[in-house]
């Protein structure tokens, strides 16, 4: 029982810590942005309180309330602009309807700030007609919020332009109401105030139901929407009352700051998500390109091996072939079939000591079986590396020499340099050579001569294979033809090996 209680306590503590982390990172995030916006919003209000003289019977407190109302409208317009940028990034039509709603809310803040400083109209001072227009605007905002929840459309009009047109329509309606309202019965302020507050609470509920928004953002925006409703009711219901006007302006300014900071955080999250998606996409494209290159390289190796095996097999069927040549061809075919199997199954050989003479003897047997003339003298050199990698790199150079050597044959020279502890394998031909404009890019992927039947894969593959063995491959500049040099680490020779080599 005690163990279960301790386990339950640990789980509760972990849940509280997790919730605290989420709330700190999200719901209560952006305090620095909010504090900055509050400071900026307070500057014009403070300036009005300090320096504005009384004019036309308006006190500095009323002017400060007007300034705060305008600042609230500006903050809400900033929120609308940030939401618009987010909409342009995501192209989500539901986000677009939210942008339109915020534009309408900001427009109402500007219009209501004008009511505060317009003492010449009894209709405005009464507050009832202003609340009626606020109720109409609330219905428009509610309709936009519901549309944002339920829309399935993939396209919508420009949300900023649509919001501006709705604000102009509401402005025209308010001006018309001021012109004819004096002749009509005044609406009941208390009923309209209740309707406006309830309507904004309904809008807050619609915001909470928007599953496209993070939970913390829904709470903040719903609270902001409720504050907008309360701020308008307090301000419009108490037109002429300086305290009510200041309270309304403070509430609306706070709502504007909260909404603008929340929208900024949402935009930042959207930007971070886009960056993560872009990075993931780049990674996927890189993986696809790498896999594609690997497949092309394996196909290149397999084609080269199969071409040699095909020629060797046909030569075996020739009765005129000498027995010793036939035996060598059979051994070569067996070795190359094993290499082909490893290429297809992608099971590379382990690093080991590679006998260069044995490797070249196998490769040259296949090339000579295809009717190619290749000069070579055994050297007794050995290198460190993977057998298949070294064989494929040398084979690529032999294929290039045969393809671009003009049918004049090629030469393979192997030289050991004890002072540098390397072995040089030079493959040369007497063809036209490498064009000057390709010499600096000859090892790049996809680079090849215009008359070449290949895809520009071989030399790039050869460089990668040689580099993986700790060696280098370079293009020399002979007077005739082309010459490629592979440099590989020389294998360490034991004293017994040196004695056997000397006796032989």
Short mmCIF file of C-alpha atoms in Angstrom, two decimals:
data_model
loop_
_atom_site.label_atom_id
_atom_site.label_comp_id
_atom_site.label_asym_id
_atom_site.label_seq_id
_atom_site.Cartn_x
_atom_site.Cartn_y
_atom_site.Cartn_z
CA UNK A 1 0.00 0.00 0.00
CA UNK A 2 2.79 2.38 0.93
CA UNK A 3 4.64 1.54 -2.29
CA UNK A 4 1.54 2.32 -4.37
CA UNK A 5 1.13 5.65 -2.58
CA UNK A 6 4.77 6.56 -3.20
CA UNK A 7 4.42 5.60 -6.89
CA UNK A 8 1.24 7.68 -7.21
CA UNK A 9 2.98 10.62 -5.56
CA UNK A 10 5.94 10.40 -7.92
CA UNK A 11 3.61 10.27 -10.93
CA UNK A 12 1.67 13.30 -9.68
CA UNK A 13 4.90 15.22 -9.07
CA UNK A 14 6.15 14.35 -12.55
CA UNK A 15 2.85 15.45 -14.08
CA UNK A 16 2.95 18.76 -12.21
CA UNK A 17 6.53 19.37 -13.33
CA UNK A 18 5.62 18.57 -16.95
CA UNK A 19 2.59 20.85 -16.79
CA UNK A 20 4.69 23.59 -15.22
CA UNK A 21 7.25 23.28 -18.00
CA UNK A 22 4.61 23.48 -20.72
CA UNK A 23 2.87 26.44 -19.08
CA UNK A 24 6.16 28.25 -18.63
CA UNK A 25 7.31 27.60 -22.17
CA UNK A 26 3.98 28.23 -23.92
CA UNK A 27 1.07 29.69 -22.00
CA UNK A 28 3.22 32.19 -20.12
CA UNK A 29 5.83 32.51 -22.83
CA UNK A 30 6.52 35.76 -24.62
CA UNK A 31 6.53 37.95 -21.48
CA UNK A 32 9.54 39.84 -22.84
CA UNK A 33 7.59 40.67 -26.01
CA UNK A 34 4.50 41.59 -23.98
CA UNK A 35 6.51 43.83 -21.63
CA UNK A 36 8.09 45.59 -24.60
CA UNK A 37 4.70 46.18 -26.20
CA UNK A 38 3.27 47.49 -22.90
CA UNK A 39 6.17 49.92 -22.63
CA UNK A 40 5.68 51.16 -26.18
CA UNK A 41 1.92 51.48 -25.65
CA UNK A 42 2.43 53.48 -22.46
CA UNK A 43 4.64 56.09 -24.12
CA UNK A 44 1.95 58.01 -26.07
CA UNK A 45 -0.52 57.76 -23.18
CA UNK A 46 2.06 59.12 -20.76
CA UNK A 47 3.00 61.88 -23.18
CA UNK A 48 -0.64 62.96 -23.45
CA UNK A 49 -1.05 62.99 -19.66
CA UNK A 50 2.10 65.08 -19.19
CA UNK A 51 1.99 67.52 -22.06
CA UNK A 52 -1.57 67.75 -23.42
CA UNK A 53 -3.36 71.00 -22.42
CA UNK A 54 -7.09 71.03 -21.84
CA UNK A 55 -8.77 71.86 -25.15
CA UNK A 56 -12.44 72.41 -26.01
CA UNK A 57 -13.48 71.22 -22.61
CA UNK A 58 -11.64 67.92 -22.95
CA UNK A 59 -9.37 66.99 -20.04
CA UNK A 60 -6.02 65.36 -20.41
CA UNK A 61 -7.47 62.15 -18.90
CA UNK A 62 -10.00 61.93 -21.74
CA UNK A 63 -7.27 62.56 -24.28
CA UNK A 64 -5.18 59.86 -22.63
CA UNK A 65 -8.11 57.45 -22.89
CA UNK A 66 -8.45 58.31 -26.57
CA UNK A 67 -4.71 57.78 -27.11
CA UNK A 68 -4.84 54.43 -25.32
CA UNK A 69 -7.78 53.38 -27.49
CA UNK A 70 -5.86 54.27 -30.64
CA UNK A 71 -2.80 52.38 -29.35
CA UNK A 72 -5.03 49.35 -28.69
CA UNK A 73 -6.29 49.57 -32.27
CA UNK A 74 -2.72 49.76 -33.56
CA UNK A 75 -1.69 46.73 -31.49
CA UNK A 76 -4.65 44.75 -32.79
CA UNK A 77 -3.76 45.83 -36.32
CA UNK A 78 -0.20 44.61 -35.69
CA UNK A 79 -1.68 41.30 -34.55
CA UNK A 80 -3.74 41.16 -37.74
CA UNK A 81 -0.63 41.85 -39.83
CA UNK A 82 1.35 39.11 -38.06
CA UNK A 83 -1.56 36.71 -38.54
CA UNK A 84 -1.64 37.68 -42.20
CA UNK A 85 2.06 36.85 -42.55
CA UNK A 86 1.39 33.50 -40.88
CA UNK A 87 -1.52 32.89 -43.26
CA UNK A 88 0.71 33.65 -46.24
CA UNK A 89 3.17 31.10 -44.87
CA UNK A 90 0.67 28.30 -44.22
CA UNK A 91 -2.05 29.24 -46.79
CA UNK A 92 -4.61 27.76 -44.37
CA UNK A 93 -8.02 29.33 -45.22
CA UNK A 94 -9.15 29.00 -41.60
CA UNK A 95 -6.23 31.17 -40.54
CA UNK A 96 -7.33 33.69 -43.15
CA UNK A 97 -10.78 34.09 -41.59
CA UNK A 98 -9.11 34.73 -38.23
CA UNK A 99 -7.05 37.48 -39.88
CA UNK A 100 -10.25 39.11 -41.16
CA UNK A 101 -11.80 38.92 -37.69
CA UNK A 102 -8.77 40.59 -36.07
CA UNK A 103 -8.89 43.39 -38.67
CA UNK A 104 -12.53 44.02 -37.77
CA UNK A 105 -11.69 44.02 -34.04
CA UNK A 106 -8.89 46.55 -34.61
CA UNK A 107 -11.22 48.70 -36.71
CA UNK A 108 -13.77 48.73 -33.91
CA UNK A 109 -11.08 49.88 -31.48
CA UNK A 110 -10.30 52.86 -33.73
CA UNK A 111 -13.98 53.73 -34.16
CA UNK A 112 -14.69 53.55 -30.44
CA UNK A 113 -11.69 55.77 -29.72
CA UNK A 114 -13.39 58.36 -31.92
CA UNK A 115 -16.58 58.12 -29.86
CA UNK A 116 -14.62 59.13 -26.74
CA UNK A 117 -13.59 62.51 -28.17
CA UNK A 118 -16.86 63.39 -29.96
CA UNK A 119 -18.94 65.35 -27.42
CA UNK A 120 -21.00 67.15 -30.08
CA UNK A 121 -23.42 64.28 -30.66
CA UNK A 122 -25.92 63.37 -27.99
CA UNK A 123 -26.34 60.05 -29.78
CA UNK A 124 -22.68 59.26 -29.16
CA UNK A 125 -22.76 60.47 -25.58
CA UNK A 126 -25.77 58.31 -24.89
CA UNK A 127 -23.70 55.24 -25.71
CA UNK A 128 -26.68 53.14 -26.73
CA UNK A 129 -26.24 53.56 -30.44
CA UNK A 130 -22.51 52.92 -30.15
CA UNK A 131 -23.27 49.69 -28.29
CA UNK A 132 -25.76 48.74 -30.98
CA UNK A 133 -23.10 49.15 -33.62
CA UNK A 134 -20.71 47.21 -31.40
CA UNK A 135 -23.28 44.42 -31.27
CA UNK A 136 -23.49 44.38 -35.07
CA UNK A 137 -19.69 44.21 -35.29
CA UNK A 138 -19.74 41.42 -32.71
CA UNK A 139 -22.13 39.43 -34.93
CA UNK A 140 -19.76 39.92 -37.87
CA UNK A 141 -16.77 38.75 -35.80
CA UNK A 142 -18.75 35.74 -34.53
CA UNK A 143 -19.68 34.80 -38.10
CA UNK A 144 -16.02 35.01 -39.11
CA UNK A 145 -14.98 32.87 -36.12
CA UNK A 146 -17.56 30.19 -36.93
CA UNK A 147 -16.47 30.24 -40.58
CA UNK A 148 -12.88 29.73 -39.44
CA UNK A 149 -14.03 26.65 -37.52
CA UNK A 150 -16.21 25.06 -40.17
CA UNK A 151 -14.81 26.10 -43.54
CA UNK A 152 -13.64 23.35 -45.86
CA UNK A 153 -12.71 25.66 -48.72
CA UNK A 154 -9.16 25.64 -49.98
CA UNK A 155 -9.19 29.27 -51.13
CA UNK A 156 -10.52 32.56 -49.79
CA UNK A 157 -10.32 36.28 -50.64
CA UNK A 158 -7.42 38.33 -49.35
CA UNK A 159 -8.22 38.41 -45.60
CA UNK A 160 -6.71 41.86 -44.98
CA UNK A 161 -8.68 43.38 -47.86
CA UNK A 162 -11.87 41.63 -46.78
CA UNK A 163 -11.40 42.87 -43.22
CA UNK A 164 -10.79 46.44 -44.42
CA UNK A 165 -13.99 46.35 -46.50
CA UNK A 166 -15.98 45.11 -43.48
CA UNK A 167 -14.50 47.89 -41.32
CA UNK A 168 -15.50 50.48 -43.94
CA UNK A 169 -19.02 49.03 -44.01
CA UNK A 170 -19.28 49.20 -40.21
CA UNK A 171 -17.90 52.75 -40.27
CA UNK A 172 -20.53 53.79 -42.82
CA UNK A 173 -23.21 52.14 -40.69
CA UNK A 174 -22.03 54.03 -37.62
CA UNK A 175 -21.99 57.37 -39.48
CA UNK A 176 -25.49 56.68 -40.77
CA UNK A 177 -26.64 55.82 -37.26
CA UNK A 178 -25.28 59.11 -35.93
CA UNK A 179 -27.15 60.98 -38.65
CA UNK A 180 -30.59 59.44 -38.04
CA UNK A 181 -30.27 58.11 -34.52
CA UNK A 182 -31.47 61.29 -32.84
CA UNK A 183 -34.93 60.83 -34.36
CA UNK A 184 -35.24 57.24 -33.16
CA UNK A 185 -35.79 55.86 -29.67
CA UNK A 186 -32.57 55.26 -27.83
CA UNK A 187 -31.70 51.57 -27.42
CA UNK A 188 -31.47 50.19 -23.91
CA UNK A 189 -27.85 50.31 -22.83
CA UNK A 190 -28.08 47.53 -20.25
CA UNK A 191 -29.61 45.03 -22.66
CA UNK A 192 -27.12 45.84 -25.41
CA UNK A 193 -24.22 45.66 -22.97
CA UNK A 194 -25.28 42.19 -21.85
CA UNK A 195 -25.69 41.05 -25.46
CA UNK A 196 -22.24 42.37 -26.43
CA UNK A 197 -20.54 40.70 -23.45
CA UNK A 198 -22.31 37.38 -24.02
CA UNK A 199 -21.52 37.57 -27.74
CA UNK A 200 -17.83 38.06 -27.08
CA UNK A 201 -17.88 35.15 -24.63
CA UNK A 202 -19.41 33.02 -27.37
CA UNK A 203 -16.61 34.14 -29.69
CA UNK A 204 -14.12 33.15 -26.97
CA UNK A 205 -15.73 29.72 -26.89
CA UNK A 206 -15.38 29.46 -30.67
CA UNK A 207 -11.70 30.32 -30.33
CA UNK A 208 -11.28 27.57 -27.72
CA UNK A 209 -12.81 25.08 -30.17
CA UNK A 210 -10.25 25.89 -32.87
CA UNK A 211 -8.13 22.76 -32.76
CA UNK A 212 -5.71 24.21 -35.31
CA UNK A 213 -4.29 26.49 -32.62
CA UNK A 214 -2.07 25.31 -29.76
CA UNK A 215 -3.83 25.00 -26.41
CA UNK A 216 -1.93 27.89 -24.85
CA UNK A 217 -2.76 30.15 -27.81
CA UNK A 218 -6.47 29.31 -27.59
CA UNK A 219 -6.54 30.29 -23.92
CA UNK A 220 -4.73 33.56 -24.53
CA UNK A 221 -6.80 34.57 -27.56
CA UNK A 222 -10.07 33.56 -25.88
CA UNK A 223 -9.18 35.69 -22.85
CA UNK A 224 -8.25 38.54 -25.16
CA UNK A 225 -11.58 38.34 -26.99
CA UNK A 226 -13.48 38.44 -23.70
CA UNK A 227 -11.44 41.47 -22.61
CA UNK A 228 -12.26 43.23 -25.89
CA UNK A 229 -15.98 42.77 -25.23
CA UNK A 230 -15.72 44.01 -21.64
CA UNK A 231 -13.55 46.95 -22.68
CA UNK A 232 -16.01 48.09 -25.33
CA UNK A 233 -19.00 47.75 -23.00
CA UNK A 234 -17.31 49.71 -20.20
CA UNK A 235 -16.12 52.43 -22.55
CA UNK A 236 -19.24 52.85 -24.68
CA UNK A 237 -21.62 52.44 -21.78
CA UNK A 238 -19.83 55.16 -19.85
CA UNK A 239 -19.11 57.74 -22.55
CA UNK A 240 -18.30 61.01 -20.80
CA UNK A 241 -17.19 59.20 -17.65
CA UNK A 242 -13.42 59.65 -17.51
CA UNK A 243 -12.87 56.70 -15.18
CA UNK A 244 -14.87 54.35 -17.41
CA UNK A 245 -13.03 55.57 -20.48
CA UNK A 246 -9.63 55.02 -18.84
CA UNK A 247 -10.61 51.54 -17.61
CA UNK A 248 -11.88 50.66 -21.07
CA UNK A 249 -8.71 51.94 -22.71
CA UNK A 250 -6.52 50.02 -20.25
CA UNK A 251 -8.46 46.78 -20.83
CA UNK A 252 -8.36 47.18 -24.61
CA UNK A 253 -4.66 48.02 -24.56
CA UNK A 254 -3.95 44.93 -22.45
CA UNK A 255 -6.00 42.86 -24.87
CA UNK A 256 -4.07 44.31 -27.80
CA UNK A 257 -0.74 43.54 -26.15
CA UNK A 258 -1.77 39.96 -25.32
CA UNK A 259 -3.13 39.33 -28.81
CA UNK A 260 -0.13 40.87 -30.59
CA UNK A 261 2.38 38.96 -28.44
CA UNK A 262 0.45 35.70 -28.88
CA UNK A 263 0.36 36.20 -32.64
CA UNK A 264 4.07 36.93 -32.62
CA UNK A 265 4.74 33.68 -30.75
CA UNK A 266 2.51 31.75 -33.17
CA UNK A 267 4.34 33.27 -36.13
CA UNK A 268 7.67 32.36 -34.55
CA UNK A 269 6.50 28.79 -33.98
CA UNK A 270 5.29 28.61 -37.58
CA UNK A 271 8.66 29.86 -38.80
CA UNK A 272 10.48 27.30 -36.64
CA UNK A 273 8.20 24.54 -37.91
CA UNK A 274 8.84 25.62 -41.51
CA UNK A 275 12.57 25.58 -40.85
CA UNK A 276 12.34 22.09 -39.35
CA UNK A 277 10.32 20.89 -42.34
CA UNK A 278 12.79 22.49 -44.75
CA UNK A 279 15.71 20.85 -42.93
CA UNK A 280 13.92 17.49 -42.95
CA UNK A 281 13.14 17.91 -46.65
CA UNK A 282 16.76 18.75 -47.41
CA UNK A 283 17.81 15.68 -45.45
CA UNK A 284 15.33 13.50 -47.34
CA UNK A 285 16.49 14.88 -50.68
CA UNK A 286 20.10 14.27 -49.67
CA UNK A 287 19.27 10.69 -48.68
CA UNK A 288 17.43 10.14 -51.96
CA UNK A 289 20.31 11.62 -53.95
CA UNK A 290 22.83 9.54 -52.00
CA UNK A 291 20.79 6.37 -52.53
CA UNK A 292 20.41 7.19 -56.22
CA UNK A 293 24.13 7.76 -56.60
CA UNK A 294 24.87 4.52 -54.78
CA UNK A 295 22.52 2.60 -57.07
CA UNK A 296 24.09 4.16 -60.17
CA UNK A 297 27.58 3.37 -58.89
CA UNK A 298 26.66 -0.28 -58.26
CA UNK A 299 25.08 -0.49 -61.70
CA UNK A 300 28.24 1.01 -63.19
CA UNK A 301 30.39 -1.61 -61.44
CA UNK A 302 28.06 -4.46 -62.37
CA UNK A 303 27.96 -3.48 -66.05
CA UNK A 304 31.74 -3.34 -66.21
CA UNK A 305 32.12 -6.76 -64.58
CA UNK A 306 29.41 -8.35 -66.76
CA UNK A 307 31.01 -6.97 -69.94
CA UNK A 308 34.32 -8.60 -69.02
CA UNK A 309 32.67 -11.88 -68.01
CA UNK A 310 30.73 -12.00 -71.27
CA UNK A 311 33.88 -11.67 -73.36
CA UNK A 312 35.78 -14.20 -71.24
CA UNK A 313 32.94 -16.73 -71.47
CA UNK A 314 32.81 -16.44 -75.26
CA UNK A 315 36.57 -16.90 -75.40
CA UNK A 316 36.30 -20.11 -73.36
CA UNK A 317 34.14 -21.60 -76.10
CA UNK A 318 36.93 -21.07 -78.63
CA UNK A 319 38.69 -24.41 -79.17
CA UNK A 320 41.86 -22.61 -80.25
CA UNK A 321 42.47 -21.19 -76.78
CA UNK A 322 45.55 -22.69 -75.14
CA UNK A 323 44.99 -24.79 -71.97
CA UNK A 324 46.99 -22.44 -69.73
CA UNK A 325 45.01 -19.43 -71.02
CA UNK A 326 41.77 -21.33 -70.52
CA UNK A 327 42.71 -22.15 -66.94
CA UNK A 328 43.58 -18.51 -66.24
CA UNK A 329 40.26 -17.38 -67.74
CA UNK A 330 38.34 -19.84 -65.57
CA UNK A 331 40.05 -18.53 -62.44
CA UNK A 332 39.39 -14.95 -63.55
CA UNK A 333 35.72 -15.65 -64.23
CA UNK A 334 35.33 -17.25 -60.81
CA UNK A 335 36.99 -14.26 -59.08
CA UNK A 336 34.90 -11.70 -60.99
CA UNK A 337 31.66 -13.60 -60.37
CA UNK A 338 32.43 -13.44 -56.66
CA UNK A 339 33.06 -9.69 -56.95
CA UNK A 340 29.81 -9.22 -58.89
CA UNK A 341 27.91 -11.05 -56.16
CA UNK A 342 29.42 -8.77 -53.51
CA UNK A 343 28.53 -5.68 -55.54
CA UNK A 344 24.90 -6.74 -55.93
CA UNK A 345 24.51 -7.82 -52.30
CA UNK A 346 26.39 -4.72 -51.06
CA UNK A 347 28.77 -6.76 -48.90
CA UNK A 348 32.17 -5.08 -49.29
CA UNK A 349 35.37 -6.92 -48.58
CA UNK A 350 37.31 -6.15 -45.42
CA UNK A 351 40.53 -4.12 -45.57
CA UNK A 352 43.52 -6.39 -46.15
CA UNK A 353 46.81 -6.65 -47.96
CA UNK A 354 46.16 -6.58 -51.71
CA UNK A 355 48.62 -8.20 -54.11
CA UNK A 356 48.71 -5.71 -57.00
CA UNK A 357 50.14 -8.24 -59.48
CA UNK A 358 47.41 -10.78 -58.75
CA UNK A 359 44.73 -8.09 -59.00
CA UNK A 360 46.04 -6.76 -62.33
CA UNK A 361 46.49 -10.26 -63.73
CA UNK A 362 42.77 -10.92 -63.14
CA UNK A 363 41.60 -7.58 -64.55
CA UNK A 364 43.87 -7.61 -67.60
CA UNK A 365 42.78 -11.13 -68.50
CA UNK A 366 39.21 -9.88 -68.87
CA UNK A 367 40.19 -6.77 -70.82
CA UNK A 368 42.42 -8.75 -73.16
CA UNK A 369 39.57 -11.19 -73.67
CA UNK A 370 37.68 -8.21 -75.11
CA UNK A 371 40.45 -7.67 -77.66
CA UNK A 372 42.22 -4.84 -75.88
CA UNK A 373 45.98 -4.34 -75.92
CA UNK A 374 47.45 -3.50 -72.52
CA UNK A 375 51.14 -3.38 -71.61
CA UNK A 376 52.10 -4.35 -68.07
CA UNK A 377 55.02 -5.81 -66.15
CA UNK A 378 54.64 -7.45 -62.70
CA UNK A 379 56.19 -5.46 -59.87
CA UNK A 380 55.65 -7.48 -56.69
CA UNK A 381 53.96 -4.47 -55.06
CA UNK A 382 51.33 -4.86 -52.37
CA UNK A 383 48.97 -2.22 -50.95
CA UNK A 384 46.63 -1.86 -47.99
CA UNK A 385 42.91 -1.56 -48.72
CA UNK A 386 39.73 -3.35 -49.73
CA UNK A 387 40.33 -5.70 -52.64
CA UNK A 388 37.07 -4.88 -54.46
CA UNK A 389 37.55 -1.12 -54.06
CA UNK A 390 41.08 -1.17 -55.48
CA UNK A 391 40.02 -3.51 -58.29
CA UNK A 392 37.09 -1.30 -59.31
CA UNK A 393 39.17 1.90 -59.23
CA UNK A 394 41.84 0.36 -61.49
CA UNK A 395 39.17 -1.20 -63.71
CA UNK A 396 37.54 2.22 -64.23
CA UNK A 397 40.85 3.66 -65.42
CA UNK A 398 41.34 0.71 -67.77
CA UNK A 399 37.81 1.19 -69.18
CA UNK A 400 38.45 4.90 -69.71
CA UNK A 401 41.75 4.20 -71.46
CA UNK A 402 40.04 1.70 -73.76
CA UNK A 403 37.11 4.04 -74.50
CA UNK A 404 39.11 7.24 -75.08
CA UNK A 405 42.51 5.88 -76.12
CA UNK A 406 41.68 5.82 -79.80
CA UNK A 407 42.18 2.04 -80.07
CA UNK A 408 45.94 2.44 -79.67
CA UNK A 409 46.14 0.37 -76.51
CA UNK A 410 47.12 1.40 -73.01
CA UNK A 411 49.86 0.88 -70.48
CA UNK A 412 49.83 0.05 -66.79
CA UNK A 413 52.93 0.86 -64.77
CA UNK A 414 53.26 0.00 -61.08
CA UNK A 415 55.98 1.62 -59.03
CA UNK A 416 56.79 1.30 -55.34
CA UNK A 417 58.37 4.25 -53.55
CA UNK A 418 59.90 3.10 -50.22
CA UNK A 419 60.75 6.67 -49.24
CA UNK A 420 57.09 7.70 -49.30
CA UNK A 421 55.70 4.28 -48.32
CA UNK A 422 53.25 4.39 -51.25
CA UNK A 423 52.59 2.41 -54.41
CA UNK A 424 51.80 4.22 -57.65
CA UNK A 425 49.59 2.58 -60.27
CA UNK A 426 49.70 4.59 -63.50
CA UNK A 427 47.24 3.91 -66.34
CA UNK A 428 48.09 5.74 -69.58
CA UNK A 429 46.81 5.84 -73.14
CA UNK A 430 47.77 7.60 -76.39
CA UNK A 431 44.38 9.02 -77.24
CA UNK A 432 43.36 12.69 -77.63
CA UNK A 433 43.62 13.30 -73.88
CA UNK A 434 41.34 15.22 -71.54
CA UNK A 435 39.99 18.55 -72.92
CA UNK A 436 41.45 21.59 -71.17
CA UNK A 437 38.04 22.82 -70.00
CA UNK A 438 37.38 19.50 -68.21
CA UNK A 439 40.73 18.91 -66.52
CA UNK A 440 39.79 20.73 -63.31
CA UNK A 441 36.40 18.98 -63.14
CA UNK A 442 37.22 15.56 -64.51
CA UNK A 443 36.54 13.84 -61.15
CA UNK A 444 33.22 15.62 -60.50
CA UNK A 445 29.97 13.68 -60.62
CA UNK A 446 28.29 13.77 -64.05
CA UNK A 447 31.22 15.46 -65.82
CA UNK A 448 32.35 13.87 -69.07
CA UNK A 449 33.28 14.59 -72.64
CA UNK A 450 30.48 15.42 -75.05
CA UNK A 451 31.36 12.41 -77.23
CA UNK A 452 31.63 10.04 -74.26
CA UNK A 453 29.10 7.19 -74.06
CA UNK A 454 29.30 7.20 -70.25
CA UNK A 455 27.40 9.21 -67.64
CA UNK A 456 30.36 10.84 -65.91
CA UNK A 457 30.19 8.42 -62.97
CA UNK A 458 33.35 6.33 -63.27
CA UNK A 459 36.10 8.77 -62.32
CA UNK A 460 34.04 10.20 -59.47
CA UNK A 461 33.49 6.67 -58.17
CA UNK A 462 37.18 5.84 -58.57
CA UNK A 463 38.19 8.90 -56.56
CA UNK A 464 35.78 8.00 -53.76
CA UNK A 465 36.96 4.39 -53.61
CA UNK A 466 40.64 5.35 -53.59
CA UNK A 467 40.08 8.07 -50.97
CA UNK A 468 38.31 5.56 -48.72
CA UNK A 469 41.47 3.42 -48.83
CA UNK A 470 43.60 6.35 -47.68
CA UNK A 471 44.99 7.05 -51.15
CA UNK A 472 44.71 9.64 -53.91
CA UNK A 473 44.01 9.66 -57.63
CA UNK A 474 45.28 12.43 -59.88
CA UNK A 475 45.41 13.37 -63.54
CA UNK A 476 48.93 13.82 -64.89
CA UNK A 477 49.76 15.92 -67.94
CA UNK A 478 51.64 13.76 -70.44
CA UNK A 479 52.62 15.07 -73.86
CA UNK A 480 50.36 12.49 -75.52
CA UNK A 481 47.04 11.06 -74.36
CA UNK A 482 45.98 10.97 -70.75
CA UNK A 483 47.54 9.49 -67.64
CA UNK A 484 45.90 8.81 -64.28
CA UNK A 485 47.90 7.89 -61.18
CA UNK A 486 46.53 6.03 -58.16
CA UNK A 487 48.59 6.35 -54.98
CA UNK A 488 47.85 3.82 -52.23
CA UNK A 489 49.54 3.03 -48.90
CA UNK A 490 52.12 0.31 -49.40
CA UNK A 491 51.69 -2.86 -47.36
CA UNK A 492 54.36 -3.61 -44.78
CA UNK A 493 56.61 -6.45 -45.83
CA UNK A 494 57.96 -9.00 -43.41
CA UNK A 495 61.59 -10.14 -43.58
CA UNK A 496 60.45 -13.64 -44.60
CA UNK A 497 58.48 -12.17 -47.49
CA UNK A 498 61.49 -10.16 -48.65
CA UNK A 499 63.72 -13.31 -48.57
CA UNK A 500 61.15 -15.29 -50.58
CA UNK A 501 60.83 -12.46 -53.10
CA UNK A 502 64.62 -12.27 -53.47
CA UNK A 503 64.94 -16.05 -54.05
CA UNK A 504 62.21 -16.00 -56.68
#
